[in-house]
């Protein structure tokens, strides 16, 4: 029952929309084991983005308990949430979100600056991560000199840099063509094989199938498997 | 140590981001900082020029001699001036080193066919020329022997030379003052610092000034008393004591009647002048500060726009683990750099303007480090005050909303 690594029990998220109180997540129970590659599959409006925000500690649930890496995420200040994001979560976004004025190295170093890693160690780790994602010859390229796939690899290197507890990817192939998307998925699988814990949010069943386990979210209710799509 | 290092890294990162943002949009940066530039430039220019003018005036006061008192006798209906015996009484004061009486009047000077009926004639004694030796540009000064012998000699300034000896060298030549023949023995430097005071004290509008021995002047002006004198104090620090002593003597001479004489102390005049100019400076700087406030509002506006423009970036930074305080610091640093940039440009503009003003007038230019420090720290303060609200807004952005607005 109790899972100190990742455990959600009865997670409810409600938003006030005008006069109406909308319940986006209706009591989510979710456990993730270390080293799992979990795909959260759901159409838009299903509440998967809200779930991602709560998993990523960008937002806190209205009720329910969420334990991440032995820590209960509840009633935390903005500052404490920022610390947890810095240590536990590696974000990968659909639109890559690289800062245009920084080169690949600079972008990968960014979370390390906030994590308080000294400059020399920062550079060493950033380079290591860029080599890991196969961009050893693009260390000092800027966003406009990189293809979409390469940008997403930089973003993955950035997410890996702080050695987070979980990699949290939001539609990581959403802005890529099919071939590039497949290549990024191969990289995800390789990271999974190395023992990384990955949570990937997607609406695309084909992409979701790369995960070692799939959960399905519909109307704020989570269920194992892909039944809704079958 | 690590904590400090991290802070430094954050700081360096913030500075580098600010510089990129500031240089990325030069026109906007220029317009934003214009208010600060104008404000700081105005402060620097005002303070430098006023300081220069004050220095120049002080130099003129100093040229008049510290420890020099000017006594001007109004007298009573019966007694309009001091006699030689009464001058001796003043000279006997312990703090008085010398007394130099002077007489002045506007007279008619004639030289051949050239003549002027508004020639200022100033009678002085040897002590006057000893204390104002640098006034003499050519020839010799009037000395004690000239005074004793009532010599018919004179010195003249450039204006008088131009009037009477146009295109000639006056030294060694003769002229007539009210029918008496005088020999020109020397020239007075017209640009001498005390010329301003000569004009203030002796009246400005005339064809020039002739300096004659005091005893000769008494004869020329048909008077036996003197109403203006310079008194030299033994020690400039004892000026107040000397004034007190002289007041005792003069009160005795004029039977303690009010308003019979005035003693002008150069030092107290300088003090009064300095007080006046510093009040003026404060007033002007106060007005110029309004420009700084307006400039600060410009910076606040620009920073609010920047925060809105970079919403996504702020969201990303938060997702990557930036704390609200770190985001706030970053935007605050950017505001400070912006206004400091305006401040530095303002200092440069202000100094150029004041240099131009000083070169085109007779005001001495000097680097006013206080004004520069004030301008720079004012602009930094403006950055902190007006950068605060936008930086706070950035730090409070919800990362989810921020990331969604891509």
Coordinates of C-alpha atoms in Angstrom, one line a residue:
Chain A
X1 CA 0.0 0.0 0.0
X2 CA 2.5 2.6 1.0
X3 CA 5.0 3.6 -1.6
X4 CA 7.5 6.2 -0.6
X5 CA 8.8 6.7 -4.1
X6 CA 5.7 7.9 -5.7
X7 CA 2.2 7.6 -4.4
X8 CA -1.0 9.5 -5.0
X9 CA -4.2 8.8 -3.0
X10 CA -7.5 10.5 -3.7
X11 CA -6.1 13.5 -5.5
X12 CA -8.8 16.0 -6.2
X13 CA -8.3 19.3 -8.0
X14 CA -11.0 21.9 -8.2
X15 CA -11.0 25.3 -9.9
X16 CA -13.4 28.1 -9.5
X17 CA -14.6 29.0 -12.9
X18 CA -16.8 32.0 -12.5
X19 CA -19.7 31.0 -10.3
X20 CA -19.1 27.3 -10.9
X21 CA -16.7 25.1 -9.0
X22 CA -15.2 22.7 -11.5
X23 CA -13.7 19.4 -10.5
X24 CA -10.9 18.6 -12.9
X25 CA -9.4 15.6 -11.1
X26 CA -11.9 13.4 -9.3
X27 CA -9.9 11.3 -6.8
X28 CA -6.7 10.0 -8.5
X29 CA -4.9 7.0 -7.1
X30 CA -1.5 6.4 -8.7
X31 CA 1.6 4.6 -7.7
X32 CA 4.8 4.6 -9.7
X33 CA 7.8 2.4 -9.1
X34 CA 11.3 3.5 -9.4
X35 CA 12.6 2.8 -12.9
X36 CA 9.1 2.7 -14.5
X37 CA 8.3 4.4 -17.8
X38 CA 4.7 5.4 -17.4
X39 CA 2.6 6.8 -20.2
X40 CA -0.5 8.9 -19.1
X41 CA -2.8 8.7 -22.0
X42 CA -5.7 11.1 -22.4
X43 CA -7.5 13.4 -24.8
X44 CA -7.4 17.1 -24.3
X45 CA -9.7 18.3 -21.5
X46 CA -9.3 15.0 -19.7
X47 CA -7.4 16.6 -16.9
X48 CA -4.0 15.3 -17.9
X49 CA -2.3 18.7 -17.9
X50 CA -3.6 19.4 -14.4
X51 CA -2.3 16.0 -13.3
X52 CA 1.1 16.8 -14.8
X53 CA 1.2 20.1 -12.9
X54 CA 0.5 18.4 -9.7
X55 CA 3.1 15.6 -10.4
X56 CA 5.6 18.3 -11.3
X57 CA 4.9 20.3 -8.2
X58 CA 3.9 23.3 -10.2
X59 CA 0.5 23.1 -8.5
X60 CA -0.9 21.5 -5.4
X61 CA -4.0 19.3 -5.1
X62 CA -7.2 20.6 -3.5
X63 CA -7.3 17.4 -1.4
X64 CA -5.7 14.0 -1.3
X65 CA -2.1 13.0 -0.5
X66 CA 0.9 13.0 -2.8
X67 CA 4.1 11.6 -1.6
X68 CA 7.2 12.1 -3.8
X69 CA 10.6 10.6 -2.9
X70 CA 9.5 10.3 0.8
X71 CA 8.1 13.8 1.0
X72 CA 4.4 14.8 1.3
X73 CA 3.6 17.6 -1.1
X74 CA 1.1 19.6 0.8
X75 CA 0.8 23.2 2.1
X76 CA 4.3 24.1 0.8
X77 CA 5.4 27.6 0.1
X78 CA 6.3 28.7 -3.4
X79 CA 10.0 28.6 -2.4
X80 CA 9.7 25.0 -1.0
X81 CA 7.9 23.9 -4.2
X82 CA 10.7 25.5 -6.3
X83 CA 13.3 23.5 -4.3
X84 CA 11.5 20.3 -4.9
X85 CA 11.1 21.0 -8.6
X86 CA 14.8 21.7 -8.7
X87 CA 15.8 18.4 -7.1
X88 CA 13.1 16.0 -8.0
X89 CA 11.7 16.9 -11.4
X90 CA 13.1 17.1 -14.9
X91 CA 10.7 18.8 -17.2
X92 CA 10.4 18.2 -20.9
X93 CA 8.0 20.4 -22.8
X94 CA 6.2 20.0 -26.1
X95 CA 7.6 23.3 -27.3
X96 CA 11.1 22.5 -26.0
X97 CA 11.3 25.9 -24.2
X98 CA 15.0 26.7 -24.9
X99 CA 16.1 30.2 -24.1
X100 CA 17.1 31.8 -27.5
X101 CA 20.0 33.9 -26.1
X102 CA 21.8 30.9 -24.5
X103 CA 23.6 28.2 -26.4
X104 CA 23.0 24.5 -25.8
X105 CA 25.4 24.4 -22.9
X106 CA 23.9 27.5 -21.3
X107 CA 20.4 26.1 -21.5
X108 CA 21.5 22.8 -19.9
X109 CA 23.3 24.7 -17.2
X110 CA 20.3 26.8 -16.3
X111 CA 18.6 24.3 -13.8
X112 CA 22.1 23.6 -12.3
X113 CA 22.5 27.3 -11.5
X114 CA 19.2 27.2 -9.6
X115 CA 20.3 24.0 -7.9
X116 CA 23.5 25.8 -6.7
X117 CA 26.0 23.7 -8.6
X118 CA 29.4 25.4 -8.9
X119 CA 30.4 26.7 -12.4
X120 CA 33.1 24.1 -13.3
X121 CA 30.9 21.2 -12.2
X122 CA 28.0 22.7 -14.0
X123 CA 29.9 22.8 -17.3
X124 CA 31.2 19.3 -16.8
X125 CA 27.7 18.0 -16.2
X126 CA 26.1 20.0 -19.0
X127 CA 28.6 18.7 -21.5
X128 CA 28.2 15.1 -20.2
X129 CA 24.4 15.3 -20.7
X130 CA 24.7 16.8 -24.2
X131 CA 27.1 14.0 -25.1
X132 CA 24.6 11.6 -23.6
X133 CA 21.8 12.8 -26.0
X134 CA 24.1 12.7 -29.0
X135 CA 24.8 16.4 -29.4
X136 CA 28.5 16.4 -28.7
X137 CA 29.2 18.5 -31.8
X138 CA 26.4 21.1 -31.0
X139 CA 27.5 22.3 -27.6
X140 CA 27.6 25.9 -28.6
X141 CA 24.8 26.1 -31.0
X142 CA 21.9 28.4 -30.4
X143 CA 18.2 27.6 -30.7
X144 CA 17.9 28.9 -34.3
X145 CA 20.8 26.7 -35.4
X146 CA 19.2 23.5 -34.2
X147 CA 16.4 21.4 -35.7
X148 CA 13.3 20.5 -33.7
X149 CA 14.6 17.1 -32.8
X150 CA 18.0 18.5 -31.7
X151 CA 16.2 21.2 -29.6
X152 CA 14.2 18.5 -27.9
X153 CA 17.4 16.6 -27.2
X154 CA 18.9 19.7 -25.6
X155 CA 15.7 20.0 -23.5
X156 CA 16.1 16.3 -22.5
X157 CA 19.7 17.0 -21.5
X158 CA 18.5 19.9 -19.5
X159 CA 16.0 17.8 -17.7
X160 CA 18.6 15.2 -17.0
X161 CA 21.2 17.6 -15.7
X162 CA 20.1 17.8 -12.1
X163 CA 19.7 14.0 -12.0
X164 CA 16.1 14.3 -11.0
X165 CA 13.9 11.6 -9.4
X166 CA 11.5 11.6 -12.3
X167 CA 11.6 12.9 -15.8
X168 CA 8.3 14.5 -16.6
X169 CA 7.5 14.9 -20.3
X170 CA 4.5 16.7 -21.6
X171 CA 3.7 15.7 -25.2
X172 CA 7.5 15.5 -26.0
X173 CA 6.9 14.6 -29.6
X174 CA 3.9 16.9 -30.2
X175 CA 5.9 19.5 -32.1
X176 CA 8.0 16.9 -34.1
X177 CA 7.5 15.0 -37.3
X178 CA 7.0 11.3 -37.1
X179 CA 10.6 10.2 -37.7
X180 CA 12.2 12.7 -35.3
X181 CA 9.5 11.8 -32.8
X182 CA 10.4 8.1 -33.0
X183 CA 14.1 9.0 -32.5
X184 CA 13.2 11.0 -29.4
X185 CA 11.2 8.0 -28.2
X186 CA 14.2 5.7 -28.7
X187 CA 16.2 8.1 -26.5
X188 CA 13.4 7.9 -23.8
X189 CA 13.5 4.1 -24.0
X190 CA 17.3 4.1 -23.7
X191 CA 17.0 6.3 -20.6
X192 CA 14.4 3.9 -19.2
X193 CA 16.8 1.0 -19.8
X194 CA 19.4 3.0 -17.8
X195 CA 17.0 2.9 -14.9
X196 CA 15.4 6.4 -15.2
X197 CA 11.9 6.9 -14.0
X198 CA 9.9 8.6 -16.7
X199 CA 6.3 10.0 -16.7
X200 CA 5.1 10.9 -20.1
X201 CA 1.8 12.7 -20.8
X202 CA 0.4 12.2 -24.3
X203 CA -2.8 12.0 -26.3
X204 CA -1.2 9.7 -28.9
X205 CA -1.6 6.0 -28.3
X206 CA 1.3 5.1 -30.6
X207 CA 3.6 7.3 -28.6
X208 CA 2.2 6.0 -25.3
X209 CA 2.9 2.5 -26.3
X210 CA 6.7 3.2 -25.8
X211 CA 6.1 3.2 -22.1
X212 CA 6.4 0.2 -19.9
X213 CA 3.0 0.8 -18.5
X214 CA 0.1 2.9 -19.7
X215 CA -2.6 4.6 -17.6
X216 CA -5.6 6.2 -19.1
X217 CA -7.2 9.4 -17.9
X218 CA -10.7 10.5 -18.9
X219 CA -12.8 13.2 -17.3
X220 CA -10.6 13.4 -14.3
X221 CA -10.7 9.7 -13.6
X222 CA -7.6 7.5 -13.9
X223 CA -7.7 3.8 -15.0
X224 CA -5.1 1.2 -15.8
X225 CA -4.6 0.2 -19.4
X226 CA -5.9 1.8 -22.6
X227 CA -9.4 0.6 -22.4
X228 CA -10.9 3.9 -23.4
X229 CA -9.1 3.7 -26.7
X230 CA -9.9 0.1 -27.4
Chain B
X1 CA 30.9 29.4 0.7
X2 CA 28.8 27.4 -1.8
X3 CA 25.9 29.5 -0.9
X4 CA 27.8 32.6 -1.6
X5 CA 29.1 31.1 -4.8
X6 CA 25.6 30.2 -5.8
X7 CA 24.4 33.8 -5.1
X8 CA 27.3 35.1 -7.3
X9 CA 26.4 32.7 -10.1
X10 CA 22.8 33.8 -9.9
X11 CA 23.9 37.4 -10.0
X12 CA 26.2 36.9 -13.0
X13 CA 23.4 35.1 -14.8
X14 CA 21.0 37.9 -14.1
X15 CA 23.5 40.5 -15.2
X16 CA 24.2 38.7 -18.4
X17 CA 20.5 38.2 -19.1
X18 CA 19.8 41.9 -18.5
X19 CA 22.6 43.0 -20.8
X20 CA 21.3 40.7 -23.5
X21 CA 17.8 42.1 -23.1
X22 CA 19.0 45.7 -22.9
X23 CA 21.3 45.5 -25.9
X24 CA 18.7 43.5 -27.8
X25 CA 16.4 46.5 -28.2
X26 CA 18.6 49.6 -28.3
X27 CA 16.0 52.1 -29.3
X28 CA 13.7 51.1 -26.6
X29 CA 16.5 51.1 -24.0
X30 CA 17.5 54.6 -25.1
X31 CA 14.0 55.9 -24.9
X32 CA 13.5 54.2 -21.5
X33 CA 16.6 55.6 -20.0
X34 CA 16.1 59.1 -21.6
X35 CA 14.3 60.4 -18.5
X36 CA 17.2 59.3 -16.2
X37 CA 19.8 60.6 -18.7
X38 CA 18.1 64.1 -18.6
X39 CA 17.6 64.1 -14.9
X40 CA 21.2 63.1 -14.1
X41 CA 22.7 65.3 -16.8
X42 CA 20.7 68.3 -15.4
X43 CA 22.0 67.6 -11.8
X44 CA 25.6 67.2 -12.9
X45 CA 25.5 70.3 -15.2
X46 CA 23.9 72.5 -12.6
X47 CA 26.1 71.4 -9.7
X48 CA 29.3 71.6 -11.8
X49 CA 28.5 75.1 -13.2
X50 CA 27.4 76.5 -9.9
X51 CA 30.4 75.0 -8.2
X52 CA 32.7 76.5 -10.9
X53 CA 31.1 79.9 -10.5
X54 CA 31.5 79.7 -6.8
X55 CA 35.1 78.7 -7.1
X56 CA 35.7 81.5 -9.5
X57 CA 34.1 84.0 -7.2
X58 CA 36.0 82.6 -4.2
X59 CA 39.3 83.0 -6.1
X60 CA 38.4 86.6 -6.7
X61 CA 37.7 87.1 -3.0
X62 CA 40.9 85.4 -2.2
X63 CA 42.8 87.6 -4.6
X64 CA 41.4 90.6 -2.7
X65 CA 43.3 89.0 0.1
X66 CA 42.2 87.1 3.1
X67 CA 42.8 89.2 6.2
X68 CA 41.9 92.3 4.3
X69 CA 39.2 94.5 5.6
X70 CA 37.5 97.3 3.7
X71 CA 36.4 100.2 5.8
X72 CA 34.1 102.7 4.3
X73 CA 33.3 105.9 6.2
X74 CA 29.9 107.6 5.8
X75 CA 30.6 110.0 8.6
X76 CA 28.3 112.7 10.0
X77 CA 27.4 116.1 8.6
X78 CA 30.3 117.7 10.3
X79 CA 32.9 115.0 9.9
X80 CA 32.9 113.1 6.6
X81 CA 36.2 111.3 6.7
X82 CA 39.3 110.3 8.7
X83 CA 42.3 112.5 9.1
X84 CA 45.9 111.2 8.9
X85 CA 46.1 111.3 12.7
X86 CA 43.0 109.1 13.0
X87 CA 44.5 106.7 10.5
X88 CA 47.5 106.4 12.8
X89 CA 45.1 105.5 15.6
X90 CA 43.8 102.6 13.5
X91 CA 47.3 101.5 12.6
X92 CA 48.1 101.4 16.3
X93 CA 45.6 98.5 16.8
X94 CA 47.5 95.3 17.8
X95 CA 45.9 93.2 15.1
X96 CA 46.3 95.6 12.4
X97 CA 49.4 95.3 10.2
X98 CA 48.8 98.1 7.8
X99 CA 46.3 100.7 6.7
X100 CA 45.9 101.7 3.2
X101 CA 43.7 104.7 2.6
X102 CA 42.2 105.3 -0.8
X103 CA 40.4 108.2 -2.4
X104 CA 38.5 108.0 -5.5
X105 CA 36.8 110.4 -7.8
X106 CA 35.9 110.8 -11.4
X107 CA 38.0 113.5 -13.0
X108 CA 38.9 115.0 -16.3
X109 CA 42.1 113.6 -17.9
X110 CA 43.7 115.3 -20.8
X111 CA 46.6 114.4 -23.1
X112 CA 47.2 116.6 -26.0
X113 CA 44.0 116.8 -27.9
X114 CA 42.6 113.7 -26.4
X115 CA 40.6 114.0 -23.2
X116 CA 38.1 112.2 -21.1
X117 CA 35.8 113.6 -18.4
X118 CA 35.0 110.3 -16.8
X119 CA 38.4 109.0 -15.8
X120 CA 38.3 107.2 -12.5
X121 CA 41.1 108.3 -10.2
X122 CA 42.1 106.2 -7.3
X123 CA 44.5 107.4 -4.7
X124 CA 46.4 104.7 -2.8
X125 CA 49.5 104.4 -0.7
X126 CA 52.5 102.1 -0.9
X127 CA 51.0 99.5 1.4
X128 CA 48.2 99.0 -1.1
X129 CA 50.6 98.1 -3.9
X130 CA 52.7 95.9 -1.7
X131 CA 49.6 93.8 -0.9
X132 CA 48.4 93.8 -4.5
X133 CA 51.8 93.4 -6.2
X134 CA 50.4 91.0 -8.8
X135 CA 48.1 93.8 -10.2
X136 CA 51.2 95.5 -11.8
X137 CA 51.9 94.2 -15.3
X138 CA 54.6 96.7 -16.4
X139 CA 56.7 99.5 -15.0
X140 CA 56.9 100.2 -11.3
X141 CA 54.4 100.5 -8.5
X142 CA 53.7 103.5 -6.5
X143 CA 55.8 103.3 -3.3
X144 CA 56.0 105.0 0.1
X145 CA 58.4 107.7 -1.2
X146 CA 55.9 108.7 -3.9
X147 CA 53.3 109.1 -1.1
X148 CA 55.6 111.1 1.1
X149 CA 56.7 113.4 -1.7
X150 CA 53.3 113.7 -3.3
X151 CA 54.9 112.7 -6.5
X152 CA 53.1 113.5 -9.7
X153 CA 53.1 109.9 -11.0
X154 CA 50.3 107.5 -12.0
X155 CA 49.6 104.0 -13.0
X156 CA 46.9 103.2 -15.5
X157 CA 44.8 100.3 -16.6
X158 CA 44.2 99.1 -20.2
X159 CA 41.0 101.0 -20.6
X160 CA 42.6 104.3 -19.6
X161 CA 45.5 103.6 -21.9
X162 CA 43.2 102.9 -24.8
X163 CA 41.3 106.2 -24.2
X164 CA 44.3 108.4 -23.8
X165 CA 47.2 106.7 -25.5
X166 CA 45.5 104.7 -28.3
X167 CA 48.1 102.6 -30.1
X168 CA 51.0 104.0 -28.0
X169 CA 53.0 102.9 -25.0
X170 CA 51.9 105.1 -22.2
X171 CA 54.8 104.3 -19.8
X172 CA 57.0 107.4 -19.5
X173 CA 54.5 109.7 -21.1
X174 CA 52.7 112.5 -19.4
X175 CA 49.0 113.5 -19.0
X176 CA 47.0 116.2 -17.3
X177 CA 44.5 115.6 -14.5
X178 CA 42.5 118.8 -13.8
X179 CA 45.4 120.8 -15.1
X180 CA 48.2 119.1 -13.1
X181 CA 50.8 117.1 -15.0
X182 CA 51.4 113.5 -14.1
X183 CA 53.9 110.9 -15.5
X184 CA 52.7 107.4 -16.2
X185 CA 55.1 105.0 -14.5
X186 CA 53.4 101.7 -14.9
X187 CA 50.5 99.6 -16.1
X188 CA 47.9 97.7 -14.2
X189 CA 46.8 94.3 -15.5
X190 CA 43.2 94.7 -16.5
X191 CA 42.3 91.0 -16.2
X192 CA 43.5 90.9 -12.7
X193 CA 41.2 88.9 -10.5
X194 CA 40.2 91.8 -8.3
X195 CA 38.9 93.8 -11.3
X196 CA 35.5 92.6 -10.4
X197 CA 35.8 94.2 -7.0
X198 CA 37.4 97.3 -8.3
X199 CA 34.3 97.7 -10.4
X200 CA 31.9 96.8 -7.6
X201 CA 33.6 99.2 -5.1
X202 CA 34.6 102.0 -7.4
X203 CA 31.8 102.0 -9.9
X204 CA 31.9 100.3 -13.3
X205 CA 31.1 102.8 -16.0
X206 CA 34.1 105.0 -16.9
X207 CA 36.8 105.4 -19.4
X208 CA 39.4 103.6 -17.3
X209 CA 41.2 104.0 -14.0
X210 CA 44.3 106.0 -13.0
X211 CA 46.1 105.1 -9.8
X212 CA 48.0 108.0 -8.1
X213 CA 49.8 108.3 -4.8
X214 CA 47.3 108.9 -2.0
X215 CA 48.8 112.2 -1.0
X216 CA 48.7 113.4 -4.5
X217 CA 45.0 112.4 -4.8
X218 CA 44.2 114.4 -1.7
X219 CA 45.6 117.5 -3.4
X220 CA 43.9 116.7 -6.7
X221 CA 40.6 116.2 -5.0
X222 CA 41.1 119.1 -2.6
X223 CA 40.3 117.1 0.6
X224 CA 42.1 116.4 3.8
X225 CA 40.2 113.4 4.9
X226 CA 39.8 109.9 3.6
X227 CA 36.5 107.9 3.4
X228 CA 37.7 104.5 2.0
X229 CA 40.5 102.4 3.3
X230 CA 41.9 98.9 3.2
X231 CA 43.1 97.5 6.5
X232 CA 45.6 94.5 6.6
X233 CA 45.2 92.2 9.5
X234 CA 48.3 90.7 11.1
X235 CA 46.9 87.2 11.0
X236 CA 43.8 86.2 8.9
X237 CA 42.6 84.1 11.8
X238 CA 42.5 87.2 14.0
X239 CA 40.2 89.1 11.6
X240 CA 37.4 89.1 14.1
X241 CA 39.6 90.5 16.9
X242 CA 40.9 93.2 14.5
X243 CA 37.3 94.2 13.5
X244 CA 36.4 94.5 17.2
X245 CA 39.4 96.7 17.9
X246 CA 38.8 98.9 15.0
X247 CA 35.1 99.3 15.9
X248 CA 36.3 100.6 19.3
X249 CA 38.6 103.2 17.7
X250 CA 36.0 104.3 15.1
X251 CA 33.2 104.5 17.6
X252 CA 35.5 106.8 19.6
X253 CA 36.1 109.0 16.6
X254 CA 32.4 109.2 15.7
X255 CA 31.1 109.5 19.3
X256 CA 29.3 106.2 19.1
X257 CA 26.9 107.4 16.4
X258 CA 25.1 104.7 14.4
X259 CA 25.7 104.2 10.7
X260 CA 28.9 106.3 10.5
X261 CA 31.1 103.6 9.0
X262 CA 31.0 100.1 7.6
X263 CA 33.7 97.4 7.9
X264 CA 33.5 94.8 5.2
X265 CA 35.1 91.5 6.1
X266 CA 36.0 89.5 3.0
X267 CA 35.7 86.3 4.9
X268 CA 32.1 86.9 6.0
X269 CA 31.2 88.0 2.5
X270 CA 32.6 84.7 1.2
X271 CA 30.6 82.8 3.7
X272 CA 27.4 84.6 2.9
X273 CA 28.0 84.0 -0.8
X274 CA 28.7 80.3 -0.2
X275 CA 25.5 80.0 1.8
X276 CA 23.6 81.6 -1.0
X277 CA 25.1 79.4 -3.8
X278 CA 24.5 76.2 -1.8
X279 CA 20.9 77.1 -1.2
X280 CA 20.6 77.8 -4.9
X281 CA 22.2 74.5 -5.8
X282 CA 19.8 72.6 -3.5
X283 CA 16.8 74.3 -5.1
X284 CA 18.0 73.5 -8.7
X285 CA 18.9 69.9 -7.9
X286 CA 15.5 69.5 -6.3
X287 CA 13.9 70.6 -9.6
X288 CA 16.1 68.4 -11.6
X289 CA 15.1 65.4 -9.4
X290 CA 11.6 65.7 -10.8
X291 CA 13.1 64.5 -14.1
X292 CA 14.6 61.6 -12.3
X293 CA 11.2 60.5 -10.9
X294 CA 9.6 60.8 -14.3
X295 CA 12.5 58.7 -15.7
X296 CA 11.9 56.2 -13.0
X297 CA 8.3 55.8 -14.0
X298 CA 9.5 55.2 -17.6
X299 CA 11.7 52.4 -16.4
X300 CA 8.9 50.9 -14.4
X301 CA 6.7 50.9 -17.4
X302 CA 9.3 49.3 -19.6
X303 CA 10.0 46.6 -16.9
X304 CA 6.2 45.8 -16.7
X305 CA 6.2 45.3 -20.5
X306 CA 9.3 43.1 -20.3
X307 CA 7.7 41.0 -17.6
X308 CA 4.6 40.5 -19.8
X309 CA 6.8 39.7 -22.8
X310 CA 8.9 37.2 -21.0
X311 CA 6.1 35.4 -19.2
X312 CA 7.0 32.0 -20.8
X313 CA 10.6 32.4 -19.9
X314 CA 9.6 33.2 -16.3
X315 CA 7.4 30.1 -16.2
X316 CA 10.2 27.9 -17.6
X317 CA 12.7 29.2 -15.1
X318 CA 10.2 28.5 -12.3
X319 CA 9.7 24.9 -13.6
X320 CA 13.5 24.5 -13.7
X321 CA 13.6 25.3 -10.0
X322 CA 13.9 29.1 -9.8
X323 CA 12.6 30.4 -6.5
X324 CA 10.4 33.5 -6.5
X325 CA 13.1 35.5 -4.8
X326 CA 15.6 34.6 -7.5
X327 CA 13.2 35.7 -10.3
X328 CA 12.5 38.9 -8.4
X329 CA 16.2 39.6 -8.0
X330 CA 16.9 39.0 -11.7
X331 CA 14.3 41.6 -12.8
X332 CA 15.4 44.0 -10.1
X333 CA 19.0 43.8 -11.3
X334 CA 17.8 44.5 -14.8
X335 CA 15.9 47.6 -13.7
X336 CA 19.0 48.8 -11.8
X337 CA 21.3 48.2 -14.7
X338 CA 18.9 50.1 -16.9
X339 CA 18.8 53.1 -14.7
X340 CA 22.5 53.0 -13.9
X341 CA 23.2 53.0 -17.6
X342 CA 21.0 56.1 -17.9
X343 CA 22.9 57.5 -14.9
X344 CA 26.3 56.9 -16.4
X345 CA 25.2 58.4 -19.8
X346 CA 23.7 61.3 -17.9
X347 CA 27.0 61.9 -16.1
X348 CA 28.8 62.0 -19.4
X349 CA 26.2 64.3 -21.0
X350 CA 26.1 66.6 -17.9
X351 CA 29.9 66.9 -17.8
X352 CA 30.0 67.7 -21.5
X353 CA 27.3 70.3 -21.2
X354 CA 29.0 72.0 -18.1
X355 CA 32.4 71.8 -19.8
X356 CA 30.9 73.6 -22.8
X357 CA 29.3 76.2 -20.6
X358 CA 32.5 76.8 -18.6
X359 CA 34.6 77.1 -21.7
X360 CA 32.3 79.7 -23.2
X361 CA 32.2 81.7 -20.0
X362 CA 34.9 82.6 -17.5
X363 CA 33.8 80.0 -15.1
X364 CA 36.4 77.6 -13.9
X365 CA 35.6 73.9 -14.8
X366 CA 36.3 71.4 -12.1
X367 CA 35.2 67.8 -11.8
X368 CA 32.5 67.7 -9.1
X369 CA 32.9 64.2 -7.7
X370 CA 30.1 64.8 -5.2
X371 CA 27.7 65.6 -8.1
X372 CA 28.8 62.5 -10.0
X373 CA 28.4 60.3 -7.0
X374 CA 25.0 61.9 -6.3
X375 CA 23.9 61.4 -9.9
X376 CA 25.0 57.7 -10.0
X377 CA 23.5 56.8 -6.7
X378 CA 20.3 58.6 -7.4
X379 CA 19.9 56.7 -10.6
X380 CA 20.6 53.4 -8.8
X381 CA 18.0 54.3 -6.2
X382 CA 15.5 55.0 -8.9
X383 CA 16.2 51.6 -10.4
X384 CA 15.5 49.9 -7.1
X385 CA 12.4 51.9 -6.3
X386 CA 10.8 51.7 -9.7
X387 CA 12.1 48.2 -10.5
X388 CA 10.6 46.7 -7.4
X389 CA 6.9 46.5 -8.5
X390 CA 7.6 44.8 -11.9
X391 CA 10.1 42.4 -10.3
X392 CA 7.6 41.5 -7.7
X393 CA 5.0 40.9 -10.4
X394 CA 7.4 38.6 -12.3
X395 CA 8.1 36.6 -9.1
X396 CA 4.5 36.1 -8.4
X397 CA 3.6 34.8 -11.8
X398 CA 1.9 31.4 -11.6
X399 CA 4.3 29.0 -13.5
X400 CA 1.4 27.1 -15.0
X401 CA -0.2 30.2 -16.5
X402 CA 3.2 31.4 -17.5
X403 CA 4.1 28.2 -19.4
X404 CA 0.6 28.0 -21.0
X405 CA 1.0 31.4 -22.7
X406 CA 3.4 30.2 -25.3

